[in-house]
PDB file of C-alpha atoms in Angstrom:
ATOM      1  CA  MET A   1      90.418  78.981  89.489  1.00 65.00           C
ATOM      2  CA  THR A   2      88.936  80.333  86.049  1.00 74.00           C
ATOM      3  CA  THR A   3      86.351  81.864  87.491  1.00 76.00           C
ATOM      4  CA  PHE A   4      88.329  83.459  90.249  1.00 71.00           C
ATOM      5  CA  LEU A   5      90.819  84.916  87.588  1.00 76.00           C
ATOM      6  CA  LEU A   6      88.026  86.690  85.580  1.00 81.00           C
ATOM      7  CA  ARG A   7      86.400  88.176  88.908  1.00 81.00           C
ATOM      8  CA  ARG A   8      89.579  89.675  89.300  1.00 79.00           C
ATOM      9  CA  LEU A   9      90.034  90.823  86.306  1.00 83.00           C
ATOM     10  CA  ALA A  10      86.843  92.097  86.124  1.00 86.00           C
ATOM     11  CA  GLY A  11      87.649  94.102  89.329  1.00 83.00           C
ATOM     12  CA  ILE A  12      91.032  95.192  87.988  1.00 84.00           C
ATOM     13  CA  ALA A  13      89.297  96.742  85.289  1.00 86.00           C
ATOM     14  CA  LEU A  14      86.545  98.516  87.372  1.00 89.00           C
ATOM     15  CA  THR A  15      89.427  99.733  89.692  1.00 87.00           C
ATOM     16  CA  LEU A  16      91.247 101.530  87.032  1.00 87.00           C
ATOM     17  CA  LEU A  17      87.752 102.774  85.431  1.00 89.00           C
ATOM     18  CA  VAL A  18      87.242 104.637  88.780  1.00 90.00           C
ATOM     19  CA  ILE A  19      91.311 105.907  89.398  1.00 88.00           C
ATOM     20  CA  CYS A  20      90.934 107.168  85.833  1.00 87.00           C
ATOM     21  CA  ALA A  21      87.376 108.989  86.387  1.00 88.00           C
ATOM     22  CA  VAL A  22      88.885 110.275  89.915  1.00 87.00           C
ATOM     23  CA  THR A  23      92.162 112.131  88.280  1.00 84.00           C
ATOM     24  CA  PHE A  24      90.131 113.511  84.910  1.00 83.00           C
ATOM     25  CA  THR A  25      87.752 114.689  87.189  1.00 84.00           C
ATOM     26  CA  ILE A  26      90.695 116.778  89.389  1.00 81.00           C
ATOM     27  CA  PHE A  27      92.308 118.000  86.306  1.00 78.00           C
ATOM     28  CA  TYR A  28      88.887 119.040  84.814  1.00 74.00           C
ATOM     29  CA  LEU A  29      88.596 121.170  88.477  1.00 73.00           C
ATOM     30  CA  LEU A  30      92.088 122.830  88.307  1.00 71.00           C
ATOM     31  CA  PRO A  31      92.193 126.093  86.976  1.00 67.00           C
ATOM     32  CA  ASN A  32      94.905 125.432  84.240  1.00 71.00           C
ATOM     33  CA  ASP A  33      93.578 125.331  80.716  1.00 69.00           C
ATOM     34  CA  PRO A  34      94.770 122.252  78.634  1.00 72.00           C
ATOM     35  CA  ALA A  35      94.152 124.415  75.352  1.00 71.00           C
ATOM     36  CA  GLN A  36      96.315 127.108  76.446  1.00 69.00           C
ATOM     37  CA  ALA A  37      98.998 124.709  77.837  1.00 69.00           C
ATOM     38  CA  PHE A  38      98.856 122.504  74.437  1.00 69.00           C
ATOM     39  CA  CYS A  39      98.886 125.632  72.414  1.00 71.00           C
ATOM     40  CA  GLY A  40     101.716 127.699  74.110  1.00 68.00           C
ATOM     41  CA  LYS A  41     102.270 131.000  75.962  1.00 69.00           C
ATOM     42  CA  ASP A  42     102.252 133.076  72.448  1.00 71.00           C
ATOM     43  CA  CYS A  43      98.695 131.779  71.437  1.00 75.00           C
ATOM     44  CA  THR A  44      96.019 133.946  70.478  1.00 75.00           C
ATOM     45  CA  PRO A  45      92.372 133.641  71.922  1.00 76.00           C
ATOM     46  CA  GLU A  46      91.215 132.350  68.941  1.00 75.00           C
ATOM     47  CA  HIS A  47      93.431 130.206  68.360  1.00 75.00           C
ATOM     48  CA  VAL A  48      92.972 128.857  71.900  1.00 75.00           C
ATOM     49  CA  ALA A  49      89.274 128.491  71.438  1.00 78.00           C
ATOM     50  CA  GLU A  50      89.883 126.696  68.123  1.00 76.00           C
ATOM     51  CA  VAL A  51      92.051 123.974  70.280  1.00 71.00           C
ATOM     52  CA  ARG A  52      89.633 123.720  72.759  1.00 73.00           C
ATOM     53  CA  GLN A  53      87.104 122.790  70.192  1.00 75.00           C
ATOM     54  CA  GLN A  54      89.888 120.465  68.228  1.00 70.00           C
ATOM     55  CA  MET A  55      90.703 118.700  71.553  1.00 70.00           C
ATOM     56  CA  GLY A  56      86.829 118.541  72.437  1.00 69.00           C
ATOM     57  CA  LEU A  57      87.157 120.736  75.553  1.00 73.00           C
ATOM     58  CA  ASN A  58      84.304 122.353  74.983  1.00 75.00           C
ATOM     59  CA  LYS A  59      81.818 119.139  75.566  1.00 80.00           C
ATOM     60  CA  PRO A  60      80.641 118.190  79.021  1.00 82.00           C
ATOM     61  CA  LEU A  61      82.690 116.041  81.296  1.00 81.00           C
ATOM     62  CA  ILE A  62      80.824 113.119  80.972  1.00 87.00           C
ATOM     63  CA  VAL A  63      81.317 113.201  77.395  1.00 85.00           C
ATOM     64  CA  GLN A  64      85.202 114.065  77.758  1.00 82.00           C
ATOM     65  CA  PHE A  65      86.129 111.735  79.513  1.00 85.00           C
ATOM     66  CA  GLY A  66      84.170 108.895  77.633  1.00 87.00           C
ATOM     67  CA  ASN A  67      86.172 110.161  74.709  1.00 83.00           C
ATOM     68  CA  TYR A  68      89.121 109.665  76.775  1.00 83.00           C
ATOM     69  CA  VAL A  69      88.943 106.182  77.883  1.00 86.00           C
ATOM     70  CA  TRP A  70      87.612 104.881  74.406  1.00 87.00           C
ATOM     71  CA  GLU A  71      90.363 106.883  72.431  1.00 82.00           C
ATOM     72  CA  ILE A  72      93.090 104.371  75.191  1.00 85.00           C
ATOM     73  CA  PHE A  73      91.687 101.611  72.978  1.00 85.00           C
ATOM     74  CA  ALA A  74      90.765 102.705  69.710  1.00 81.00           C
ATOM     75  CA  GLY A  75      93.784 105.582  69.145  1.00 78.00           C
ATOM     76  CA  ARG A  76      92.558 108.708  68.023  1.00 76.00           C
ATOM     77  CA  THR A  77      94.008 111.585  65.262  1.00 72.00           C
ATOM     78  CA  MET A  78      94.911 114.961  66.054  1.00 67.00           C
ATOM     79  CA  GLY A  79      95.374 117.731  63.756  1.00 60.00           C
ATOM     80  CA  THR A  80      94.193 117.978  60.209  1.00 61.00           C
ATOM     81  CA  GLY A  81      95.125 117.483  56.472  1.00 61.00           C
ATOM     82  CA  SER A  82      99.264 116.939  56.207  1.00 61.00           C
ATOM     83  CA  TYR A  83      99.718 117.808  60.019  1.00 61.00           C
ATOM     84  CA  ALA A  84      97.440 115.328  61.314  1.00 66.00           C
ATOM     85  CA  VAL A  85      99.240 112.494  63.520  1.00 72.00           C
ATOM     86  CA  HIS A  86      97.412 109.380  64.578  1.00 74.00           C
ATOM     87  CA  CYS A  87      98.008 107.891  68.080  1.00 77.00           C
ATOM     88  CA  GLY A  88      97.182 104.393  68.226  1.00 76.00           C
ATOM     89  CA  PHE A  89      96.676 101.683  71.051  1.00 80.00           C
ATOM     90  CA  PRO A  90      97.306 102.648  73.880  1.00 83.00           C
ATOM     91  CA  CYS A  91      96.442 106.460  73.589  1.00 83.00           C
ATOM     92  CA  PHE A  92      97.026 108.728  76.530  1.00 86.00           C
ATOM     93  CA  GLY A  93      97.586 111.400  74.109  1.00 82.00           C
ATOM     94  CA  TYR A  94     100.792 114.182  73.470  1.00 83.00           C
ATOM     95  CA  SER A  95     102.784 115.716  75.949  1.00 84.00           C
ATOM     96  CA  PHE A  96     101.628 119.845  76.246  1.00 79.00           C
ATOM     97  CA  GLN A  97     105.503 119.813  76.507  1.00 78.00           C
ATOM     98  CA  THR A  98     107.283 118.322  74.365  1.00 81.00           C
ATOM     99  CA  GLY A  99     104.427 116.843  71.586  1.00 77.00           C
ATOM    100  CA  MET A 100     105.669 113.208  72.158  1.00 85.00           C
ATOM    101  CA  PRO A 101     103.312 110.293  72.596  1.00 87.00           C
ATOM    102  CA  VAL A 102     102.905 109.800  76.580  1.00 88.00           C
ATOM    103  CA  TRP A 103     102.935 106.072  75.604  1.00 90.00           C
ATOM    104  CA  SER A 104     106.274 106.506  73.899  1.00 89.00           C
ATOM    105  CA  MET A 105     107.961 108.681  76.652  1.00 90.00           C
ATOM    106  CA  ILE A 106     106.769 105.952  79.764  1.00 90.00           C
ATOM    107  CA  THR A 107     107.879 103.095  77.391  1.00 89.00           C
ATOM    108  CA  ASP A 108     111.130 104.796  76.972  1.00 89.00           C
ATOM    109  CA  ARG A 109     111.772 104.815  80.960  1.00 89.00           C
ATOM    110  CA  LEU A 110     109.884 101.912  81.720  1.00 88.00           C
ATOM    111  CA  PRO A 111     113.100  99.664  81.562  1.00 87.00           C
ATOM    112  CA  ILE A 112     114.973 101.911  84.125  1.00 88.00           C
ATOM    113  CA  SER A 113     112.441 102.107  86.668  1.00 88.00           C
ATOM    114  CA  VAL A 114     111.803  98.128  86.245  1.00 87.00           C
ATOM    115  CA  SER A 115     115.619  97.328  86.841  1.00 88.00           C
ATOM    116  CA  LEU A 116     115.468  99.717  89.858  1.00 88.00           C
ATOM    117  CA  ALA A 117     112.375  98.097  91.341  1.00 87.00           C
ATOM    118  CA  ILE A 118     113.720  94.291  90.731  1.00 88.00           C
ATOM    119  CA  GLY A 119     117.278  94.767  91.837  1.00 88.00           C
ATOM    120  CA  SER A 120     116.045  96.562  95.032  1.00 89.00           C
ATOM    121  CA  ALA A 121     113.526  93.886  95.810  1.00 88.00           C
ATOM    122  CA  VAL A 122     115.991  90.781  95.066  1.00 89.00           C
ATOM    123  CA  LEU A 123     118.209  92.765  97.855  1.00 89.00           C
ATOM    124  CA  TRP A 124     115.443  93.612 100.498  1.00 88.00           C
ATOM    125  CA  LEU A 125     113.924  89.979 100.116  1.00 88.00           C
ATOM    126  CA  ALA A 126     117.389  88.245 100.730  1.00 88.00           C
ATOM    127  CA  MET A 127     118.169  90.544 103.516  1.00 88.00           C
ATOM    128  CA  GLY A 128     114.946  91.049 105.197  1.00 87.00           C
ATOM    129  CA  LEU A 129     114.070  87.380 104.949  1.00 86.00           C
ATOM    130  CA  LEU A 130     117.623  86.559 106.496  1.00 87.00           C
ATOM    131  CA  ALA A 131     117.646  88.555 108.946  1.00 87.00           C
ATOM    132  CA  GLY A 132     113.962  87.277 110.463  1.00 86.00           C
ATOM    133  CA  VAL A 133     114.341  84.028 110.101  1.00 85.00           C
ATOM    134  CA  VAL A 134     117.944  84.392 112.046  1.00 86.00           C
ATOM    135  CA  SER A 135     116.111  86.655 114.667  1.00 86.00           C
ATOM    136  CA  ALA A 136     112.982  84.411 115.274  1.00 83.00           C
ATOM    137  CA  LEU A 137     115.444  81.218 115.526  1.00 81.00           C
ATOM    138  CA  ARG A 138     117.459  83.421 118.154  1.00 82.00           C
ATOM    139  CA  LYS A 139     114.237  84.738 119.799  1.00 82.00           C
ATOM    140  CA  ASN A 140     115.127  87.143 122.488  1.00 80.00           C
ATOM    141  CA  GLY A 141     119.089  86.249 122.328  1.00 84.00           C
ATOM    142  CA  TRP A 142     121.758  89.075 121.457  1.00 85.00           C
ATOM    143  CA  VAL A 143     121.648  88.355 117.779  1.00 84.00           C
ATOM    144  CA  ASP A 144     117.914  88.975 117.687  1.00 82.00           C
ATOM    145  CA  ARG A 145     118.437  92.628 119.593  1.00 86.00           C
ATOM    146  CA  VAL A 146     121.125  93.306 117.552  1.00 87.00           C
ATOM    147  CA  LEU A 147     119.028  92.560 114.426  1.00 85.00           C
ATOM    148  CA  MET A 148     115.900  94.315 115.863  1.00 83.00           C
ATOM    149  CA  ILE A 149     117.987  97.699 117.089  1.00 85.00           C
ATOM    150  CA  GLY A 150     119.647  97.765 113.188  1.00 83.00           C
ATOM    151  CA  THR A 151     116.207  97.226 111.738  1.00 81.00           C
ATOM    152  CA  ILE A 152     114.326  99.992 113.852  1.00 81.00           C
ATOM    153  CA  GLY A 153     117.190 102.484 112.929  1.00 82.00           C
ATOM    154  CA  ALA A 154     117.238 101.545 109.071  1.00 80.00           C
ATOM    155  CA  ALA A 155     113.542 101.882 108.934  1.00 77.00           C
ATOM    156  CA  ALA A 156     113.581 105.062 111.126  1.00 80.00           C
ATOM    157  CA  MET A 157     116.039 106.603 107.975  1.00 82.00           C
ATOM    158  CA  PRO A 158     114.538 108.838 105.173  1.00 83.00           C
ATOM    159  CA  VAL A 159     115.449 107.538 101.664  1.00 83.00           C
ATOM    160  CA  TYR A 160     117.224 111.009 101.158  1.00 83.00           C
ATOM    161  CA  PHE A 161     119.533 110.830 104.081  1.00 86.00           C
ATOM    162  CA  THR A 162     120.114 107.142 103.205  1.00 86.00           C
ATOM    163  CA  ALA A 163     120.916 107.831 100.003  1.00 85.00           C
ATOM    164  CA  MET A 164     123.306 111.216 101.030  1.00 86.00           C
ATOM    165  CA  LEU A 165     124.985 108.347 103.463  1.00 88.00           C
ATOM    166  CA  LEU A 166     125.955 106.373 101.120  1.00 87.00           C
ATOM    167  CA  LEU A 167     127.188 108.377  98.423  1.00 86.00           C
ATOM    168  CA  TYR A 168     129.337 110.216 100.926  1.00 87.00           C
ATOM    169  CA  PHE A 169     130.865 106.697 102.162  1.00 86.00           C
ATOM    170  CA  PHE A 170     131.340 104.645  99.113  1.00 86.00           C
ATOM    171  CA  CYS A 171     131.985 107.556  96.672  1.00 84.00           C
ATOM    172  CA  ALA A 172     133.352 110.330  98.490  1.00 82.00           C
ATOM    173  CA  GLN A 173     135.314 108.691 100.943  1.00 82.00           C
ATOM    174  CA  LEU A 174     135.777 105.292 100.437  1.00 81.00           C
ATOM    175  CA  GLY A 175     136.249 105.911  96.678  1.00 77.00           C
ATOM    176  CA  LEU A 176     134.683 102.078  95.515  1.00 79.00           C
ATOM    177  CA  ILE A 177     132.325 103.000  92.937  1.00 79.00           C
ATOM    178  CA  PRO A 178     132.068 106.275  91.313  1.00 77.00           C
ATOM    179  CA  TYR A 179     129.350 108.445  91.573  1.00 81.00           C
ATOM    180  CA  PRO A 180     126.042 107.120  89.855  1.00 79.00           C
ATOM    181  CA  ARG A 181     125.001 107.989  86.272  1.00 80.00           C
ATOM    182  CA  TYR A 182     122.384 105.732  83.897  1.00 80.00           C
ATOM    183  CA  VAL A 183     124.421 103.449  81.667  1.00 80.00           C
ATOM    184  CA  ASN A 184     122.386 101.623  79.402  1.00 81.00           C
ATOM    185  CA  PHE A 185     122.721  97.489  79.834  1.00 78.00           C
ATOM    186  CA  THR A 186     123.521  96.937  76.458  1.00 78.00           C
ATOM    187  CA  ASP A 187     126.528  99.466  76.023  1.00 80.00           C
ATOM    188  CA  ASP A 188     128.066  98.401  79.499  1.00 80.00           C
ATOM    189  CA  PRO A 189     126.737  95.975  81.725  1.00 83.00           C
ATOM    190  CA  VAL A 190     129.884  96.238  84.187  1.00 82.00           C
ATOM    191  CA  GLY A 191     129.165  99.899  84.489  1.00 80.00           C
ATOM    192  CA  TRP A 192     125.198  99.938  84.146  1.00 83.00           C
ATOM    193  CA  SER A 193     125.650  97.077  87.838  1.00 84.00           C
ATOM    194  CA  GLN A 194     127.645  99.707  89.031  1.00 83.00           C
ATOM    195  CA  ASN A 195     125.971 102.512  88.852  1.00 83.00           C
ATOM    196  CA  MET A 196     122.732 100.643  89.808  1.00 87.00           C
ATOM    197  CA  LEU A 197     123.977  99.192  92.965  1.00 88.00           C
ATOM    198  CA  LEU A 198     123.768 102.663  95.198  1.00 89.00           C
ATOM    199  CA  PRO A 199     120.038 103.306  94.168  1.00 89.00           C
ATOM    200  CA  TRP A 200     119.517  99.614  94.788  1.00 90.00           C
ATOM    201  CA  LEU A 201     120.553  99.576  98.079  1.00 89.00           C
ATOM    202  CA  THR A 202     118.826 102.839  99.157  1.00 88.00           C
ATOM    203  CA  LEU A 203     115.799 101.597  98.504  1.00 86.00           C
ATOM    204  CA  ALA A 204     116.520  98.224  99.949  1.00 87.00           C
ATOM    205  CA  LEU A 205     117.761  98.756 103.332  1.00 85.00           C
ATOM    206  CA  ALA A 206     114.803 100.803 105.127  1.00 78.00           C
ATOM    207  CA  THR A 207     112.233  98.049 102.608  1.00 84.00           C
ATOM    208  CA  ALA A 208     114.605  95.019 104.126  1.00 86.00           C
ATOM    209  CA  ALA A 209     114.121  96.230 107.624  1.00 85.00           C
ATOM    210  CA  MET A 210     110.288  96.322 107.604  1.00 85.00           C
ATOM    211  CA  TYR A 211     110.250  92.444 105.931  1.00 87.00           C
ATOM    212  CA  ALA A 212     112.759  91.529 108.779  1.00 87.00           C
ATOM    213  CA  ARG A 213     110.267  92.304 111.276  1.00 85.00           C
ATOM    214  CA  MET A 214     107.479  90.937 109.423  1.00 85.00           C
ATOM    215  CA  THR A 215     109.192  88.093 108.953  1.00 85.00           C
ATOM    216  CA  ARG A 216     110.202  87.550 112.546  1.00 86.00           C
ATOM    217  CA  SER A 217     106.678  87.837 113.731  1.00 85.00           C
ATOM    218  CA  SER A 218     105.441  85.977 111.259  1.00 83.00           C
ATOM    219  CA  VAL A 219     107.634  83.064 111.511  1.00 82.00           C
ATOM    220  CA  LEU A 220     107.259  82.888 115.673  1.00 82.00           C
ATOM    221  CA  GLU A 221     103.688  82.568 115.017  1.00 81.00           C
ATOM    222  CA  THR A 222     103.843  79.913 112.320  1.00 79.00           C
ATOM    223  CA  LEU A 223     106.259  77.682 114.581  1.00 76.00           C
ATOM    224  CA  SER A 224     103.869  77.789 117.455  1.00 77.00           C
ATOM    225  CA  GLU A 225     101.154  76.174 115.501  1.00 75.00           C
ATOM    226  CA  PRO A 226      99.706  72.590 115.823  1.00 77.00           C
ATOM    227  CA  PHE A 227     101.025  71.423 112.709  1.00 75.00           C
ATOM    228  CA  VAL A 228     104.609  72.441 113.213  1.00 74.00           C
ATOM    229  CA  ARG A 229     104.215  70.623 116.842  1.00 75.00           C
ATOM    230  CA  THR A 230     103.109  67.434 115.295  1.00 77.00           C
ATOM    231  CA  ALA A 231     105.694  67.916 112.876  1.00 74.00           C
ATOM    232  CA  ARG A 232     108.499  67.884 115.788  1.00 74.00           C
ATOM    233  CA  ALA A 233     106.634  65.234 117.008  1.00 77.00           C
ATOM    234  CA  LYS A 234     107.191  62.624 114.479  1.00 75.00           C
ATOM    235  CA  GLY A 235     110.819  63.131 114.363  1.00 74.00           C
ATOM    236  CA  LEU A 236     111.460  65.464 111.555  1.00 73.00           C
ATOM    237  CA  ARG A 237     114.481  67.389 111.659  1.00 76.00           C
ATOM    238  CA  GLU A 238     114.842  70.978 112.943  1.00 71.00           C
ATOM    239  CA  ARG A 239     115.802  72.334 109.661  1.00 73.00           C
ATOM    240  CA  ARG A 240     113.202  70.440 107.926  1.00 74.00           C
ATOM    241  CA  VAL A 241     110.285  71.834 110.641  1.00 74.00           C
ATOM    242  CA  VAL A 242     111.131  75.360 110.149  1.00 73.00           C
ATOM    243  CA  GLY A 243     112.122  75.262 106.443  1.00 68.00           C
ATOM    244  CA  ARG A 244     108.980  73.209 104.794  1.00 68.00           C
ATOM    245  CA  HIS A 245     106.497  73.611 107.614  1.00 67.00           C
ATOM    246  CA  GLY A 246     107.321  77.017 109.484  1.00 70.00           C
ATOM    247  CA  LEU A 247     108.823  79.042 106.947  1.00 74.00           C
ATOM    248  CA  ARG A 248     106.234  78.486 103.646  1.00 72.00           C
ATOM    249  CA  PRO A 249     103.072  79.360 105.637  1.00 72.00           C
ATOM    250  CA  ALA A 250     105.081  82.769 107.472  1.00 74.00           C
ATOM    251  CA  LEU A 251     105.791  84.235 103.820  1.00 77.00           C
ATOM    252  CA  THR A 252     102.129  84.365 103.025  1.00 76.00           C
ATOM    253  CA  PRO A 253     102.280  88.314 104.771  1.00 78.00           C
ATOM    254  CA  VAL A 254     105.694  88.908 103.221  1.00 80.00           C
ATOM    255  CA  VAL A 255     104.276  88.053  99.793  1.00 79.00           C
ATOM    256  CA  THR A 256     101.107  90.403 100.291  1.00 78.00           C
ATOM    257  CA  MET A 257     103.693  93.458 100.912  1.00 81.00           C
ATOM    258  CA  LEU A 258     106.026  92.417  98.366  1.00 82.00           C
ATOM    259  CA  GLY A 259     102.744  93.102  95.743  1.00 79.00           C
ATOM    260  CA  MET A 260     102.519  95.950  96.791  1.00 78.00           C
ATOM    261  CA  ASP A 261     105.961  97.499  97.092  1.00 81.00           C
ATOM    262  CA  LEU A 262     106.873  96.395  93.741  1.00 81.00           C
ATOM    263  CA  GLY A 263     103.897  97.083  92.108  1.00 77.00           C
ATOM    264  CA  GLY A 264     104.430 100.517  92.865  1.00 75.00           C
ATOM    265  CA  LEU A 265     108.220 100.613  92.713  1.00 79.00           C
ATOM    266  CA  LEU A 266     107.874  99.511  89.075  1.00 75.00           C
ATOM    267  CA  ALA A 267     106.085 102.576  88.338  1.00 66.00           C
ATOM    268  CA  GLY A 268     108.891 104.518  89.737  1.00 63.00           C
ATOM    269  CA  ALA A 269     110.395 105.221  92.783  1.00 77.00           C
ATOM    270  CA  VAL A 270     110.380 109.360  92.651  1.00 79.00           C
ATOM    271  CA  ILE A 271     112.518 110.286  95.145  1.00 80.00           C
ATOM    272  CA  THR A 272     115.515 107.900  94.763  1.00 84.00           C
ATOM    273  CA  GLU A 273     115.425 108.093  90.873  1.00 84.00           C
ATOM    274  CA  GLN A 274     115.359 111.881  91.389  1.00 82.00           C
ATOM    275  CA  LEU A 275     118.542 111.574  93.965  1.00 82.00           C
ATOM    276  CA  TYR A 276     120.538 109.550  91.684  1.00 85.00           C
ATOM    277  CA  GLY A 277     119.589 111.315  88.458  1.00 82.00           C
ATOM    278  CA  LEU A 278     118.108 108.164  86.779  1.00 85.00           C
ATOM    279  CA  PRO A 279     115.676 109.019  83.901  1.00 87.00           C
ATOM    280  CA  GLY A 280     112.926 106.472  84.873  1.00 86.00           C
ATOM    281  CA  VAL A 281     109.425 106.562  84.999  1.00 88.00           C
ATOM    282  CA  GLY A 282     109.351 108.300  88.757  1.00 86.00           C
ATOM    283  CA  LYS A 283     111.520 111.397  87.596  1.00 87.00           C
ATOM    284  CA  LEU A 284     109.458 111.815  84.317  1.00 88.00           C
ATOM    285  CA  PHE A 285     106.056 112.083  86.359  1.00 88.00           C
ATOM    286  CA  ALA A 286     107.744 114.518  88.775  1.00 86.00           C
ATOM    287  CA  ASP A 287     108.763 116.465  86.423  1.00 87.00           C
ATOM    288  CA  ALA A 288     105.002 116.424  84.807  1.00 86.00           C
ATOM    289  CA  LEU A 289     103.868 117.799  87.750  1.00 83.00           C
ATOM    290  CA  HIS A 290     106.310 120.687  88.015  1.00 82.00           C
ATOM    291  CA  LYS A 291     105.390 121.517  84.296  1.00 79.00           C
ATOM    292  CA  SER A 292     101.691 121.059  84.871  1.00 77.00           C
ATOM    293  CA  ASP A 293     101.878 118.311  82.104  1.00 82.00           C
ATOM    294  CA  GLN A 294      98.446 116.638  82.202  1.00 83.00           C
ATOM    295  CA  PRO A 295      98.373 114.143  79.577  1.00 85.00           C
ATOM    296  CA  VAL A 296     101.927 112.623  81.161  1.00 88.00           C
ATOM    297  CA  ILE A 297     100.303 112.966  84.761  1.00 87.00           C
ATOM    298  CA  MET A 298      97.321 110.655  83.867  1.00 87.00           C
ATOM    299  CA  GLY A 299      99.368 108.640  81.948  1.00 89.00           C
ATOM    300  CA  VAL A 300     101.645 107.706  84.612  1.00 89.00           C
ATOM    301  CA  THR A 301      99.288 107.547  86.826  1.00 88.00           C
ATOM    302  CA  LEU A 302      97.263 104.774  84.944  1.00 88.00           C
ATOM    303  CA  VAL A 303     100.356 102.748  84.250  1.00 88.00           C
ATOM    304  CA  ALA A 304     101.251 102.534  88.063  1.00 86.00           C
ATOM    305  CA  SER A 305      97.880 101.792  88.981  1.00 86.00           C
ATOM    306  CA  PHE A 306      97.866  98.626  86.389  1.00 87.00           C
ATOM    307  CA  PHE A 307     100.952  97.414  88.120  1.00 86.00           C
ATOM    308  CA  ILE A 308      99.627  97.966  91.693  1.00 84.00           C
ATOM    309  CA  VAL A 309      96.266  96.049  90.768  1.00 85.00           C
ATOM    310  CA  SER A 310      98.211  93.583  88.784  1.00 84.00           C
ATOM    311  CA  SER A 311     100.561  92.694  91.439  1.00 83.00           C
ATOM    312  CA  ASN A 312      97.440  92.401  93.792  1.00 79.00           C
ATOM    313  CA  LEU A 313      96.493  89.373  91.499  1.00 80.00           C
ATOM    314  CA  VAL A 314      99.328  87.716  91.472  1.00 81.00           C
ATOM    315  CA  VAL A 315      99.597  87.609  95.135  1.00 78.00           C
ATOM    316  CA  ASP A 316      96.346  86.307  95.029  1.00 75.00           C
ATOM    317  CA  VAL A 317      97.264  83.063  92.939  1.00 75.00           C
ATOM    318  CA  LEU A 318     100.702  82.815  94.916  1.00 75.00           C
ATOM    319  CA  TYR A 319      98.828  82.148  97.855  1.00 70.00           C
ATOM    320  CA  ALA A 320      97.554  78.840  96.689  1.00 64.00           C
ATOM    321  CA  TRP A 321     101.068  77.812  96.077  1.00 67.00           C
ATOM    322  CA  ILE A 322     102.869  78.948  98.926  1.00 63.00           C
ATOM    323  CA  ASP A 323     100.147  77.980 101.811  1.00 60.00           C
ATOM    324  CA  PRO A 324      97.926  75.082 101.501  1.00 58.00           C
ATOM    325  CA  ARG A 325      95.431  76.389 103.430  1.00 57.00           C
ATOM    326  CA  ALA A 326      94.870  78.918 101.371  1.00 55.00           C
ATOM    327  CA  ARG A 327      94.214  76.425  98.623  1.00 53.00           C
ATOM    328  CA  LEU A 328      91.430  74.579 100.348  1.00 49.00           C
ATOM    329  CA  SER A 329      89.801  77.639 101.809  1.00 51.00           C
TER     330      SER A 329
END
């Protein structure tokens, strides 16, 4: 297990390095001048050239990339004299628009994206697994048909359309909850949960539909395996056969998809955060793209990549606990 973890950690480091290199090269090839963006529109050409030299933009691409990666871990100092500002580990630089450290901007918004991702994941797992198992146990019955038709309809609706429907019915027509606005959990836990409910449902409905269909097919496939027939032949109760011998191995593909979905959501759900005005990492990334704020885009890209590759590592470790066949292999 130790060797496996070390190999996967090395693979994660290499993957992040490749992603960083590709993203860095794309920004290098863009016509936008980082020195001009950092200095501002009113800077003279002489001042822009000075800023370009201070930022190391006059050096070859490979040298710039090496300095960028090194400065993430070792930090760097920008400016001179009384205007010098030190950026410590992890240093993704400073925003061209606000002048704030990129890492601080990400960590300030990360709890919002994490709460959105975890809350919606709990909902879509509960709804998707329940619908998938019930549908598999009632195969070809009216319950199975109703659930599968419902999942197809839910999966076909775009996120922005689902959000508009939820806002219309729950806020405008029924008035059950107020229009969402972000409230800190520490300030008002009840208000926080009320304002996060619709964003959670928006992400959960479409995703739960895919989990329900995958769970159904996986449970049906597992229940036809020889070891399940053997368990039934031994006289075990059907509930124990399904719960212990059928459901656990069937969760392997579900866990794989959960790792990918949750890893991506931890770095921000761009559309959902924009629709509900949640100041999360996804909204930060969208604003940075609109303003061509390259340090923020690079920082969010690396953080998102880290979450995705790390979630895959967690999924691989969970395989051995869920399915004994993976443990033996």
